[in-house]
Short mmCIF file of C-alpha atoms in Angstrom, two decimals:
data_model
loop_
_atom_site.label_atom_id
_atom_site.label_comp_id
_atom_site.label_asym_id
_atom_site.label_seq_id
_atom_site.Cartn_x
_atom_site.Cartn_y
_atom_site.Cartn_z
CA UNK A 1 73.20 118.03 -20.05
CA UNK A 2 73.61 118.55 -24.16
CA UNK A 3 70.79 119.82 -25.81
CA UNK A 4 70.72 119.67 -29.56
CA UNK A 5 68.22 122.38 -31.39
CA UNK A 6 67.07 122.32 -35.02
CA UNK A 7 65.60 125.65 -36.48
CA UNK A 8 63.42 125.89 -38.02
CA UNK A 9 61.32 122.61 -37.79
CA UNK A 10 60.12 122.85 -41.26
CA UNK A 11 60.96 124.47 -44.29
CA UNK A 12 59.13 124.75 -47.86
CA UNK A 13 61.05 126.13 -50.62
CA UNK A 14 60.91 126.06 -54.45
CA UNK A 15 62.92 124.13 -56.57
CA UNK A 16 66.52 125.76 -57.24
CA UNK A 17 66.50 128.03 -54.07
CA UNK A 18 69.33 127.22 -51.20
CA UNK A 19 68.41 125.50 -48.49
CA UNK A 20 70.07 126.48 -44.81
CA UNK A 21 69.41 124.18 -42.14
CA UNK A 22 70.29 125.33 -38.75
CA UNK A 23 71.85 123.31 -35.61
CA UNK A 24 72.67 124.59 -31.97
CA UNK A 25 74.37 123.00 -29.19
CA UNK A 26 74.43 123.58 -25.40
CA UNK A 27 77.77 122.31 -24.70
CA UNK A 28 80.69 122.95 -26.94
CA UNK A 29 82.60 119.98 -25.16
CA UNK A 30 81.81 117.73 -28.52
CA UNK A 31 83.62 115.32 -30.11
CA UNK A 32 82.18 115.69 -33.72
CA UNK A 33 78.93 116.69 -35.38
CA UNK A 34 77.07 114.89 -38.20
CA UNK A 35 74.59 115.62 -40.26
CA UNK A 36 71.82 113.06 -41.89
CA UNK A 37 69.44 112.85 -43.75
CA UNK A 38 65.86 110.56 -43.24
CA UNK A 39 63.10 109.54 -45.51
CA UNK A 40 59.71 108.83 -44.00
CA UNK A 41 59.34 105.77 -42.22
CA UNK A 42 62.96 104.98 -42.90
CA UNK A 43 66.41 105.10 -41.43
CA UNK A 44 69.32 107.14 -41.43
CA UNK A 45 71.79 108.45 -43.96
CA UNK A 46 74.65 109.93 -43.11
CA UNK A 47 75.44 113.53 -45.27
CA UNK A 48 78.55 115.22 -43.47
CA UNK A 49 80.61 114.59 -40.37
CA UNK A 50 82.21 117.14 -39.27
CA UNK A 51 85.23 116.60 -36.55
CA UNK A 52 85.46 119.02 -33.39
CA UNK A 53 88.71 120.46 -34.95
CA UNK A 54 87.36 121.27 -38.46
CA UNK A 55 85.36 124.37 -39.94
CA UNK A 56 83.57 122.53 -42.29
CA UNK A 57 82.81 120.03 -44.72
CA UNK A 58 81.52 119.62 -48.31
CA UNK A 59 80.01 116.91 -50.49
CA UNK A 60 78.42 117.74 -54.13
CA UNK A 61 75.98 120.12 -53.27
CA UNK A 62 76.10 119.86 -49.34
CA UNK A 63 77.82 122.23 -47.03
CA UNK A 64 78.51 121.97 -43.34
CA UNK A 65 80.28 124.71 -40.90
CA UNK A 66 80.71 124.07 -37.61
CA UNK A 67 81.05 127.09 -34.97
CA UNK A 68 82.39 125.07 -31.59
CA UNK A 69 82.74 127.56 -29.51
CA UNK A 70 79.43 129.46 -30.23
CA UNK A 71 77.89 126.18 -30.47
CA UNK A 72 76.49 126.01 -33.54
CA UNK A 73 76.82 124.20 -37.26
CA UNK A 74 74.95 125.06 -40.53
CA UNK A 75 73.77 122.91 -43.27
CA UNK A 76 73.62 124.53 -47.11
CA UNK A 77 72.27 122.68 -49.49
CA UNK A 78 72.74 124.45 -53.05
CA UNK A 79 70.42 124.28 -55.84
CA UNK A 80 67.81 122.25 -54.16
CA UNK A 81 65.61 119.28 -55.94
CA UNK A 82 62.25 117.76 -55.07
CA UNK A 83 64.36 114.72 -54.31
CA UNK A 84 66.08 116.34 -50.91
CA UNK A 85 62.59 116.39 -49.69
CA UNK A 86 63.43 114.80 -46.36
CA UNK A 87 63.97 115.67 -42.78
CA UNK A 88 67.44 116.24 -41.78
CA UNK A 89 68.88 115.58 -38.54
CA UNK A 90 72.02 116.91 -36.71
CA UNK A 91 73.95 114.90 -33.95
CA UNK A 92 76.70 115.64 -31.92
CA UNK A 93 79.07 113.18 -30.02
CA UNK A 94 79.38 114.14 -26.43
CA UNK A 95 81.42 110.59 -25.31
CA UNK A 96 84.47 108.75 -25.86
CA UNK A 97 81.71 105.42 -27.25
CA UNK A 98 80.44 107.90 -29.53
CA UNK A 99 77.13 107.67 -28.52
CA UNK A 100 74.81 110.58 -30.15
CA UNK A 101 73.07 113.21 -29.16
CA UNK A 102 69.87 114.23 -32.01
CA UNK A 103 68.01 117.61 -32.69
CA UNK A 104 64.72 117.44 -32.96
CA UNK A 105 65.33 117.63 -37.19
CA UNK A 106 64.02 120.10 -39.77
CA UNK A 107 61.27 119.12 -42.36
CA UNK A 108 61.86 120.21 -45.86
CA UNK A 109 59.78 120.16 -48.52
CA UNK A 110 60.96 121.12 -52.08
CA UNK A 111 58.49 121.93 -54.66
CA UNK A 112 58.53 121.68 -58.16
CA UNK B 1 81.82 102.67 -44.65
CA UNK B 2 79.68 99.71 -43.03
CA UNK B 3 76.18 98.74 -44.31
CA UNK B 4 73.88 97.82 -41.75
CA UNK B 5 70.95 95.38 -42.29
CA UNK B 6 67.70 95.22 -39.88
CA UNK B 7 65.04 92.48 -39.70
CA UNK B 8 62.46 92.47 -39.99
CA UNK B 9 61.84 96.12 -41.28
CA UNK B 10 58.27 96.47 -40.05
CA UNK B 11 56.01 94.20 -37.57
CA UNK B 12 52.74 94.32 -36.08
CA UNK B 13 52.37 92.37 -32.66
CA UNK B 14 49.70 92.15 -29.73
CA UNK B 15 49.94 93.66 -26.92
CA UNK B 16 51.92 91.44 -24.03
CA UNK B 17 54.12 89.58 -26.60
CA UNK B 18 58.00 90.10 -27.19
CA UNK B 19 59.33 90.98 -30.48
CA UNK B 20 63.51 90.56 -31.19
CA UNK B 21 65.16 93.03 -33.76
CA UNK B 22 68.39 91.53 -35.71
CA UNK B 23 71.12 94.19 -36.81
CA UNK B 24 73.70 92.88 -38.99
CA UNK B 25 76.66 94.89 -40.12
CA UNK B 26 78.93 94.46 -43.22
CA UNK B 27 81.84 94.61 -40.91
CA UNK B 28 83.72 94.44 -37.60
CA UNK B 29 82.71 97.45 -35.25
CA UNK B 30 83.36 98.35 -32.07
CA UNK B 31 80.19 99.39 -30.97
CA UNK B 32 76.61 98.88 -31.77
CA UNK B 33 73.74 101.26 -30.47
CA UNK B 34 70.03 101.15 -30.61
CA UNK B 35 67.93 104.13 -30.34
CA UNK B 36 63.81 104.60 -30.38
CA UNK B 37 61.90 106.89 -32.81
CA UNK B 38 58.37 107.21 -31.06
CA UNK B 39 55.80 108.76 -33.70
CA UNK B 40 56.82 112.62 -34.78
CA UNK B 41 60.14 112.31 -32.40
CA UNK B 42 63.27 112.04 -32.95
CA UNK B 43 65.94 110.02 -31.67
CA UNK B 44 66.53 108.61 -28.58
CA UNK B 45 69.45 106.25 -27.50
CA UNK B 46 68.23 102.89 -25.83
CA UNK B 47 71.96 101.10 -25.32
CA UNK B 48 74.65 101.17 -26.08
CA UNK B 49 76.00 97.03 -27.15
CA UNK B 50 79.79 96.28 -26.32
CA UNK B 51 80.75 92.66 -27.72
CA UNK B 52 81.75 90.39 -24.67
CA UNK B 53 80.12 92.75 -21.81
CA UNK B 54 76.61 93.82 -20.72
CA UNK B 55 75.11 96.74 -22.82
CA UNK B 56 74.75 99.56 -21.43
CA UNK B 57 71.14 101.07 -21.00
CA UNK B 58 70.33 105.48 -20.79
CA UNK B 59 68.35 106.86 -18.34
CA UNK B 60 64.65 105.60 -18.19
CA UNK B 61 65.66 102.13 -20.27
CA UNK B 62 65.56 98.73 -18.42
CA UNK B 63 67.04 95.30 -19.51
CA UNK B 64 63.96 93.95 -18.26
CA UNK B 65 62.12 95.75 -20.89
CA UNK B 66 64.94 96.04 -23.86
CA UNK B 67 67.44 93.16 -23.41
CA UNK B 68 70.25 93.23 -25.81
CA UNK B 69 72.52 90.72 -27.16
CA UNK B 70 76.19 91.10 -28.76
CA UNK B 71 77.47 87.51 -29.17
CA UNK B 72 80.69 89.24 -31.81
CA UNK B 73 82.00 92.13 -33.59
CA UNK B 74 79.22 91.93 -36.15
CA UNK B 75 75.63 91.50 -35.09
CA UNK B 76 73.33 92.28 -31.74
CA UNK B 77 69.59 91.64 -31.34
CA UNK B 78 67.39 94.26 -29.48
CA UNK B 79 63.75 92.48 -28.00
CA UNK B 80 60.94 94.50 -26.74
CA UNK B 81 59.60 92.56 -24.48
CA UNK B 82 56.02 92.70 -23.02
CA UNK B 83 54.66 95.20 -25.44
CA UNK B 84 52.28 97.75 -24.82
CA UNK B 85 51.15 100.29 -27.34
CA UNK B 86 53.30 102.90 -26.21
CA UNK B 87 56.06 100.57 -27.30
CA UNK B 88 55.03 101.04 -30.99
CA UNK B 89 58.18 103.34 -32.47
CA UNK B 90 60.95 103.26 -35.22
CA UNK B 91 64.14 101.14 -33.77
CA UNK B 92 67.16 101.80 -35.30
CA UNK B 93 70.36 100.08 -35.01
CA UNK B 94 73.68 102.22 -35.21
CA UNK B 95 77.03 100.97 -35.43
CA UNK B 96 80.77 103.38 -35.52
CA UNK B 97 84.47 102.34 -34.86
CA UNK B 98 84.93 105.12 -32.37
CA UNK B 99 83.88 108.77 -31.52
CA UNK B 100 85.44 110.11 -33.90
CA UNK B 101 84.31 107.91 -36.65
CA UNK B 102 81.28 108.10 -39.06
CA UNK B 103 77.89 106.11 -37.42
CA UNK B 104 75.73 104.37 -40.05
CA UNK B 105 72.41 103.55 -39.37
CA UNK B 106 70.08 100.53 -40.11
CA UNK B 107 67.13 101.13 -42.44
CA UNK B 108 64.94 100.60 -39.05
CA UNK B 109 61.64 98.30 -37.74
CA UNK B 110 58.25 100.24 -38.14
CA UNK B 111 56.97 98.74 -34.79
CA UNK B 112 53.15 99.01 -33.90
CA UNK B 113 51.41 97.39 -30.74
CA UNK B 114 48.36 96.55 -31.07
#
């Protein structure tokens, strides 16, 4: 059975520093990997998605590797801004419906 | 990239009653999921909705408890039915094209049983 792990749950850091979110899988048989992002008591936004056949991904300021055969993907977010306060969630896609498979997410807090 | 809308966003019921969550999306998609946030969790995948066909429930999910409707390519209804506190949670409608396709996510319904 996939198991998704986010380390470390939470995270505090001061404006300006880079932010690395980690993401660990139990079974490299995936399909894809996406990252997103959620505001409390709200829904999801998607950052990255990162296909089974790619390294990694980029947006602005986000980052995403993906390691499939160790298992594992990594989410840098440069420069960081009280505004990516949020938790942020990895999810892989273990079936053909592309039904996903959630970490637990990691809490960050950015201060001023 | 699809925009999903949920209603209603939050509710408040009493215990024993039934509550139905509408998820509307922007545009034709293949499939439609639903997934539960309990309090401090994260997410877990209820069904899975195929247009034309019964959905699809996970392991420990009933139709009893969640049915789900998918009358077209565009919208599907989720009820809790017979609430109990433990039912209050985040529901969050997902919709994708295929697996290897971006999902988008609903802004979710703030549930609480009282």
């Amino acid at each position: 059975k996939q198991e998704v792990t986010q380390i470390p749950a939470a995270l505090s850091v001061p404006e300006g520093e880079n932010l690395v979110l980690n993401c660990s899988f139990t079974d490299s048989a995936i399909y894809n990997l996406q990252w997103f992002r959620q505001d409390p008591g709200k829904g999801l936004t998607s950052l990255l998605l990162i296909q089974s056949s790619q390294r990694e991904q980029t947006s602005g300021r986000l980052n995403a590797s993906l390691d499939k055969s160790s298992g594992r993907s990594t989410l840098y977010i440069a420069a960081s801004q009280p505004g990516d306060s949020a938790t942020y969630l990895c999810a892989v896609t273990t079936d053909s419906w592309g039904k996903l498979q959630f970490g637990a997410g990691t809490q960050v807090v950015v201060t001023p | 990239s699809a925009v999903i809308s949920q209603k209603p966003s939050r509710d408040i019921c009493q215990r024993g009653t039934s509550l139905t969550i509408q998820c509307q999306v922007d545009s034709q998609v293949t499939m439609m999921f639903w997934y539960r946030q309990q309090p401090g969790q994260s997410l877990t995948l209820i069904a899975t909705a195929n247009q034309g066909s019964e959905a699809t429930y996970e392991s420990g999910f009933v139709i009893d408890k969640f049915p789900i409707s998918r009358p077209n390519l565009t919208f599907s209804t989720l009820t809790v039915s017979n609430m109990s506190p433990e039912d209050s949670s985040i529901y969050l409608c997902s919709a994708g094209q295929a697996r290897n396709t971006e999902a988008f996510f609903g802004q979710g319904t703030r549930l609480t049983v009282v």
